[in-house]
């Protein structure tokens, strides 16, 4: 694939793939090998000096939370769930957006003004508000993974970005259909299905890859916002914890260590032990940076491909052009009687 020859795309791909690989290695191998943080720390005299949470150190880069778990490895464990969630949401958006954009470009152009007006008004409402509105009708399941709940949440995350995406793809296809070779195909009797299969999809394929990376970044940003509003994906686990000085306190845990859940369920730590929240925030930054690099690399690959085609056309046309000034060998003299 030509994209892997691009430095930006390759770097971003390595970062994202490294996060996923580390996450799977931790879940299926490293989790049973890496020692857990100490429940209590004693000095040389045997006196208790510290209990969780512990601040960041060389041994625990993101610190240890109040439950005595290493935040770094919790972030690594949740990487696969967060990244795959963003990829799944982006894939759903792209699938429905492409179908809707094709329908809009071929059959709904006479309603273009109405569609653009609706989408323009739609853009004034932040996606996080629409997501929270729809999430209010989806109850979280306690003590369970809630696969049905998770599927509904993924559909909501995909739906909130569909109208603008459909309009962007539809307008791009509508402009492409004005090309002379497409118009010629219509005049020669090509139907819409043939045009979609032979012209539209080959034209849109590289742009869909670029849109996929861009939608993945937007999905990750939306997950960050959900975490800030203490909304998480899937199910939660609730326990009652006590520090021995008061009544037991209700504590909720994310079942998957998904990053937005780590932020949302530890949001109060922003006023107490900030490193517990900083860890998943740094992970979001790294993941978004990786997909941004991949998107930039794809943009350069698409732009370079267009330039190469243009240079080939120029070389072919220049090869057919007669040299100037004309030479005697360019003419053939014919004797007329």
Short mmCIF file of C-alpha atoms in Angstrom, two decimals:
data_model
loop_
_atom_site.label_atom_id
_atom_site.label_comp_id
_atom_site.label_asym_id
_atom_site.label_seq_id
_atom_site.Cartn_x
_atom_site.Cartn_y
_atom_site.Cartn_z
CA UNK A 1 0.00 0.00 0.00
CA UNK A 2 1.38 3.38 -1.04
CA UNK A 3 0.33 4.99 2.27
CA UNK A 4 2.93 3.01 4.21
CA UNK A 5 5.66 4.76 2.22
CA UNK A 6 4.58 8.01 3.84
CA UNK A 7 6.42 8.86 7.08
CA UNK A 8 3.42 10.49 8.77
CA UNK A 9 1.04 7.62 8.05
CA UNK A 10 3.57 4.96 9.06
CA UNK A 11 4.41 6.74 12.33
CA UNK A 12 0.75 7.15 13.28
CA UNK A 13 -0.01 3.55 12.36
CA UNK A 14 2.88 2.26 14.48
CA UNK A 15 1.71 4.28 17.51
CA UNK A 16 -1.91 3.08 17.22
CA UNK A 17 -0.90 -0.52 16.52
CA UNK A 18 1.57 -0.39 19.43
CA UNK A 19 -1.18 0.67 21.82
CA UNK A 20 -3.44 -2.16 20.65
CA UNK A 21 -0.64 -4.73 20.79
CA UNK A 22 0.38 -3.67 24.30
CA UNK A 23 -3.26 -3.82 25.41
CA UNK A 24 -3.76 -7.38 24.15
CA UNK A 25 -0.42 -8.51 25.57
CA UNK A 26 -1.34 -7.12 28.98
CA UNK A 27 -4.81 -8.69 29.03
CA UNK A 28 -3.70 -12.17 27.97
CA UNK A 29 -0.14 -12.44 29.32
CA UNK A 30 1.39 -9.55 31.26
CA UNK A 31 -1.53 -9.18 33.65
CA UNK A 32 -0.56 -12.35 35.49
CA UNK A 33 3.17 -11.51 35.52
CA UNK A 34 3.36 -7.86 36.56
CA UNK A 35 3.30 -7.51 40.39
CA UNK A 36 0.52 -5.46 41.92
CA UNK A 37 1.33 -2.22 43.79
CA UNK A 38 1.78 -2.67 47.58
CA UNK A 39 -1.34 -2.19 49.66
CA UNK A 40 0.68 -0.33 52.30
CA UNK A 41 4.17 1.15 52.46
CA UNK A 42 6.24 0.81 55.65
CA UNK A 43 9.52 2.46 56.55
CA UNK A 44 12.62 0.69 57.84
CA UNK A 45 11.27 0.87 61.38
CA UNK A 46 8.12 -0.99 60.34
CA UNK A 47 5.84 2.02 60.69
CA UNK A 48 3.09 2.70 58.15
CA UNK A 49 4.03 5.72 56.00
CA UNK A 50 1.70 5.62 53.01
CA UNK A 51 -1.39 3.99 51.55
CA UNK A 52 -2.95 4.29 48.07
CA UNK A 53 -3.25 6.47 46.12
CA UNK A 54 0.44 6.77 45.32
CA UNK A 55 1.86 9.61 43.16
CA UNK A 56 3.62 8.90 39.83
CA UNK A 57 7.06 7.32 40.01
CA UNK A 58 9.46 5.40 37.79
CA UNK A 59 7.75 2.17 38.81
CA UNK A 60 4.22 3.56 38.36
CA UNK A 61 4.38 6.30 35.65
CA UNK A 62 0.73 7.36 36.07
CA UNK A 63 0.55 6.63 39.80
CA UNK A 64 -1.74 4.29 41.72
CA UNK A 65 -5.44 4.99 42.31
CA UNK A 66 -7.40 4.70 45.53
CA UNK A 67 -8.20 1.05 44.90
CA UNK A 68 -4.49 0.21 44.72
CA UNK A 69 -4.40 -0.37 40.93
CA UNK A 70 -1.67 0.92 38.66
CA UNK A 71 -3.25 3.63 36.48
CA UNK A 72 -0.73 3.05 33.66
CA UNK A 73 -1.70 -0.58 33.21
CA UNK A 74 -5.39 0.27 33.53
CA UNK A 75 -4.91 2.69 30.63
CA UNK A 76 -3.06 0.05 28.62
CA UNK A 77 -5.82 -2.48 29.35
CA UNK A 78 -8.53 -0.08 28.20
CA UNK A 79 -6.73 0.93 24.99
CA UNK A 80 -8.25 -1.87 22.91
CA UNK A 81 -11.79 -1.05 24.03
CA UNK A 82 -11.42 2.69 23.45
CA UNK A 83 -9.69 2.48 20.07
CA UNK A 84 -11.95 -0.28 18.75
CA UNK A 85 -14.98 1.71 19.91
CA UNK A 86 -13.77 4.75 17.96
CA UNK A 87 -13.02 2.58 14.92
CA UNK A 88 -16.43 0.90 15.09
CA UNK A 89 -18.22 4.25 15.37
CA UNK A 90 -16.22 5.63 12.43
CA UNK A 91 -16.98 2.55 10.33
CA UNK A 92 -20.71 2.89 11.03
CA UNK A 93 -20.63 6.57 10.19
CA UNK A 94 -18.79 5.96 6.96
CA UNK A 95 -21.04 3.08 5.88
CA UNK A 96 -24.31 4.93 6.48
CA UNK A 97 -22.82 8.25 5.36
CA UNK A 98 -21.64 6.82 2.03
CA UNK A 99 -25.01 5.22 1.28
CA UNK A 100 -26.83 8.40 2.30
CA UNK A 101 -24.43 10.59 0.32
CA UNK A 102 -24.91 8.51 -2.85
CA UNK A 103 -28.69 8.67 -2.47
CA UNK A 104 -28.49 12.42 -1.93
CA UNK A 105 -26.20 13.02 -4.93
CA UNK A 106 -28.23 10.90 -7.37
CA UNK A 107 -31.84 11.34 -6.27
CA UNK A 108 -32.23 14.28 -3.85
CA UNK A 109 -30.36 17.14 -5.51
CA UNK A 110 -33.61 19.04 -6.04
CA UNK A 111 -33.93 19.21 -2.23
CA UNK A 112 -30.36 20.48 -1.82
CA UNK A 113 -31.35 23.86 -0.35
CA UNK A 114 -33.56 22.23 2.29
CA UNK A 115 -30.91 19.65 3.21
CA UNK A 116 -28.14 22.25 3.52
CA UNK A 117 -30.36 24.47 5.67
CA UNK A 118 -31.16 21.61 8.04
CA UNK A 119 -27.53 20.52 8.33
CA UNK A 120 -26.37 24.13 8.81
CA UNK A 121 -28.78 24.46 11.74
CA UNK A 122 -27.74 21.02 12.99
CA UNK A 123 -24.10 22.15 13.25
CA UNK A 124 -24.97 24.79 15.84
CA UNK A 125 -25.87 22.04 18.33
CA UNK A 126 -22.73 20.38 19.79
CA UNK A 127 -22.60 16.65 19.23
CA UNK A 128 -22.01 16.02 22.93
CA UNK A 129 -25.39 17.54 23.83
CA UNK A 130 -27.20 15.35 21.31
CA UNK A 131 -25.30 12.32 22.58
CA UNK A 132 -26.20 13.06 26.20
CA UNK A 133 -29.84 13.57 25.19
CA UNK A 134 -30.05 10.15 23.53
CA UNK A 135 -27.95 8.44 26.21
CA UNK A 136 -30.52 9.53 28.80
CA UNK A 137 -32.92 6.96 27.30
CA UNK A 138 -30.34 4.14 27.49
CA UNK A 139 -30.00 2.85 31.09
CA UNK A 140 -26.59 1.54 32.09
CA UNK A 141 -26.53 -2.03 33.34
CA UNK A 142 -24.82 -2.64 36.62
CA UNK A 143 -22.79 -5.79 37.25
CA UNK A 144 -22.88 -6.71 33.56
CA UNK A 145 -21.16 -5.93 30.30
CA UNK A 146 -24.45 -4.85 28.74
CA UNK A 147 -23.75 -5.78 25.10
CA UNK A 148 -27.20 -4.60 24.07
CA UNK A 149 -26.60 -1.27 25.80
CA UNK A 150 -23.20 -0.93 24.17
CA UNK A 151 -24.63 -1.53 20.68
CA UNK A 152 -27.28 1.14 21.25
CA UNK A 153 -24.62 3.57 22.46
CA UNK A 154 -22.46 2.90 19.39
CA UNK A 155 -25.44 3.58 17.11
CA UNK A 156 -26.10 6.87 18.92
CA UNK A 157 -22.45 7.91 18.63
CA UNK A 158 -22.59 7.14 14.91
CA UNK A 159 -25.93 8.85 14.30
CA UNK A 160 -25.04 12.25 15.81
CA UNK A 161 -22.50 12.89 13.04
CA UNK A 162 -24.39 11.39 10.09
CA UNK A 163 -26.24 14.46 8.65
CA UNK A 164 -23.10 16.60 8.09
CA UNK A 165 -21.13 13.60 6.83
CA UNK A 166 -23.85 12.60 4.36
CA UNK A 167 -23.99 16.15 3.03
CA UNK A 168 -20.20 16.35 2.61
CA UNK A 169 -20.03 13.03 0.74
CA UNK A 170 -23.12 13.84 -1.31
CA UNK A 171 -21.82 17.24 -2.43
CA UNK A 172 -18.44 15.73 -3.31
CA UNK A 173 -20.13 13.07 -5.46
CA UNK A 174 -22.44 15.64 -7.06
CA UNK A 175 -19.44 17.72 -8.17
CA UNK A 176 -17.70 14.61 -9.48
CA UNK A 177 -20.75 13.68 -11.57
CA UNK A 178 -20.30 16.90 -13.56
CA UNK A 179 -17.10 15.58 -15.18
CA UNK A 180 -17.25 15.13 -18.95
CA UNK A 181 -16.48 11.41 -18.93
CA UNK A 182 -19.34 10.78 -16.46
CA UNK A 183 -21.74 12.86 -18.56
CA UNK A 184 -20.58 10.94 -21.64
CA UNK A 185 -21.30 7.65 -19.86
CA UNK A 186 -24.82 8.85 -19.13
CA UNK A 187 -25.35 9.84 -22.77
CA UNK A 188 -24.17 6.39 -23.87
CA UNK A 189 -26.86 4.77 -21.73
CA UNK A 190 -25.12 4.02 -18.40
CA UNK A 191 -27.55 3.72 -15.48
CA UNK A 192 -26.93 4.94 -11.92
CA UNK A 193 -25.83 1.53 -10.65
CA UNK A 194 -23.14 1.31 -13.35
CA UNK A 195 -21.98 4.87 -12.61
CA UNK A 196 -21.72 4.13 -8.89
CA UNK A 197 -19.80 0.91 -9.44
CA UNK A 198 -17.46 2.07 -12.20
CA UNK A 199 -16.95 5.76 -11.46
CA UNK A 200 -18.14 6.91 -8.03
CA UNK A 201 -16.73 4.17 -5.79
CA UNK A 202 -13.23 4.14 -7.39
CA UNK A 203 -13.16 7.93 -7.11
CA UNK A 204 -14.36 7.94 -3.48
CA UNK A 205 -12.19 5.07 -2.20
CA UNK A 206 -9.09 7.11 -1.20
CA UNK A 207 -11.27 9.89 0.18
CA UNK A 208 -13.21 7.39 2.30
CA UNK A 209 -9.96 6.22 3.89
CA UNK A 210 -9.15 9.84 4.74
CA UNK A 211 -12.65 10.42 6.11
CA UNK A 212 -12.29 7.26 8.20
CA UNK A 213 -9.23 8.62 10.02
CA UNK A 214 -10.90 12.00 10.49
CA UNK A 215 -14.06 10.41 11.91
CA UNK A 216 -11.94 8.28 14.24
CA UNK A 217 -10.37 11.45 15.66
CA UNK A 218 -13.82 13.00 16.10
CA UNK A 219 -15.06 9.84 17.82
CA UNK A 220 -12.13 9.92 20.25
CA UNK A 221 -12.83 13.59 21.01
CA UNK A 222 -16.48 12.76 21.62
CA UNK A 223 -15.42 10.02 24.06
CA UNK A 224 -13.28 12.57 25.91
CA UNK A 225 -16.32 14.82 26.28
CA UNK A 226 -18.41 11.92 27.51
CA UNK A 227 -15.79 11.23 30.16
CA UNK A 228 -15.83 14.87 31.26
CA UNK A 229 -19.61 14.60 31.73
CA UNK A 230 -19.16 11.33 33.66
CA UNK A 231 -20.85 9.21 30.99
CA UNK A 232 -19.27 5.87 30.15
CA UNK A 233 -19.82 3.07 27.67
CA UNK A 234 -21.11 -0.38 28.57
CA UNK A 235 -21.74 -1.52 32.12
CA UNK A 236 -20.42 -0.52 35.51
CA UNK A 237 -19.59 -2.34 38.70
CA UNK A 238 -20.64 -0.80 42.00
CA UNK A 239 -19.03 -1.61 45.35
CA UNK A 240 -19.19 -0.05 48.80
CA UNK A 241 -15.79 0.97 50.08
CA UNK A 242 -14.89 2.33 53.51
CA UNK A 243 -11.72 3.89 54.82
CA UNK A 244 -12.57 2.91 58.38
CA UNK A 245 -13.37 6.47 59.43
CA UNK A 246 -16.94 6.68 58.20
CA UNK A 247 -19.81 4.79 56.61
CA UNK A 248 -19.16 2.80 53.41
CA UNK A 249 -19.10 4.90 50.27
CA UNK A 250 -20.60 3.89 46.94
CA UNK A 251 -17.87 3.53 44.30
CA UNK A 252 -18.44 2.74 40.60
CA UNK A 253 -15.90 1.03 38.33
CA UNK A 254 -15.73 0.66 34.59
CA UNK A 255 -15.86 -3.00 33.62
CA UNK A 256 -13.54 -2.50 30.64
CA UNK A 257 -11.17 0.29 31.81
CA UNK A 258 -12.32 2.24 28.76
CA UNK A 259 -10.63 5.66 28.87
CA UNK A 260 -13.74 7.85 29.00
CA UNK A 261 -15.00 5.69 31.88
CA UNK A 262 -11.69 6.09 33.71
CA UNK A 263 -12.05 9.86 33.37
CA UNK A 264 -15.74 10.04 34.25
CA UNK A 265 -15.66 7.78 37.28
CA UNK A 266 -12.56 9.53 38.65
CA UNK A 267 -13.60 13.07 37.80
CA UNK A 268 -13.66 14.16 41.44
CA UNK A 269 -9.96 13.35 41.63
CA UNK A 270 -9.30 16.54 39.67
CA UNK A 271 -9.54 18.33 43.02
CA UNK A 272 -7.66 15.65 44.97
CA UNK A 273 -5.09 13.43 43.22
CA UNK A 274 -4.94 14.71 39.65
CA UNK A 275 -2.64 12.01 38.30
CA UNK A 276 -5.48 9.49 38.45
CA UNK A 277 -7.27 11.46 35.68
CA UNK A 278 -4.16 12.66 33.82
CA UNK A 279 -3.25 9.10 32.78
CA UNK A 280 -6.26 8.41 30.52
CA UNK A 281 -6.14 12.02 29.26
CA UNK A 282 -2.55 11.48 28.08
CA UNK A 283 -3.66 8.24 26.42
CA UNK A 284 -6.40 10.11 24.51
CA UNK A 285 -3.83 12.68 23.37
CA UNK A 286 -1.48 9.97 22.08
CA UNK A 287 -4.27 8.12 20.23
CA UNK A 288 -5.65 11.31 18.65
CA UNK A 289 -2.13 12.35 17.65
CA UNK A 290 -1.59 8.95 16.00
CA UNK A 291 -4.74 9.15 13.88
CA UNK A 292 -4.01 12.79 13.04
CA UNK A 293 -0.65 11.68 11.66
CA UNK A 294 -2.34 8.95 9.64
CA UNK A 295 -4.80 11.47 8.22
CA UNK A 296 -2.03 13.88 7.27
CA UNK A 297 -0.14 11.06 5.58
CA UNK A 298 -3.20 10.06 3.57
CA UNK A 299 -3.73 13.67 2.49
CA UNK A 300 -0.17 13.80 1.17
CA UNK A 301 -0.57 10.45 -0.59
CA UNK A 302 -3.80 11.57 -2.30
CA UNK A 303 -2.29 14.92 -3.28
CA UNK A 304 0.88 13.23 -4.58
CA UNK A 305 -1.16 10.76 -6.61
CA UNK A 306 -3.01 13.62 -8.29
CA UNK A 307 0.25 15.42 -9.05
CA UNK A 308 1.75 12.27 -10.56
CA UNK A 309 -1.24 11.84 -12.86
CA UNK A 310 -0.96 15.47 -13.92
CA UNK A 311 2.77 15.10 -14.65
CA UNK A 312 2.09 11.98 -16.74
CA UNK A 313 -0.50 13.84 -18.80
CA UNK A 314 1.91 16.71 -19.32
CA UNK A 315 4.70 14.36 -20.45
CA UNK A 316 2.40 12.52 -22.84
CA UNK A 317 1.07 15.75 -24.32
CA UNK A 318 4.55 17.25 -24.63
CA UNK A 319 5.71 14.13 -26.48
CA UNK A 320 3.05 14.63 -29.12
CA UNK A 321 3.72 18.35 -29.62
CA UNK A 322 5.81 19.32 -32.65
CA UNK A 323 9.11 20.98 -31.96
CA UNK A 324 9.52 24.71 -32.56
CA UNK A 325 10.74 26.17 -34.81
CA UNK A 326 9.67 23.63 -37.48
CA UNK A 327 12.42 21.77 -39.27
CA UNK A 328 12.67 20.81 -42.93
CA UNK A 329 12.29 17.16 -42.00
CA UNK A 330 8.82 17.92 -40.62
CA UNK A 331 7.48 18.54 -44.14
CA UNK A 332 6.88 16.23 -47.06
CA UNK A 333 6.90 17.76 -50.52
CA UNK A 334 4.41 16.36 -53.02
CA UNK A 335 4.60 17.06 -56.75
CA UNK A 336 1.24 17.82 -58.34
CA UNK A 337 0.74 17.50 -62.03
#
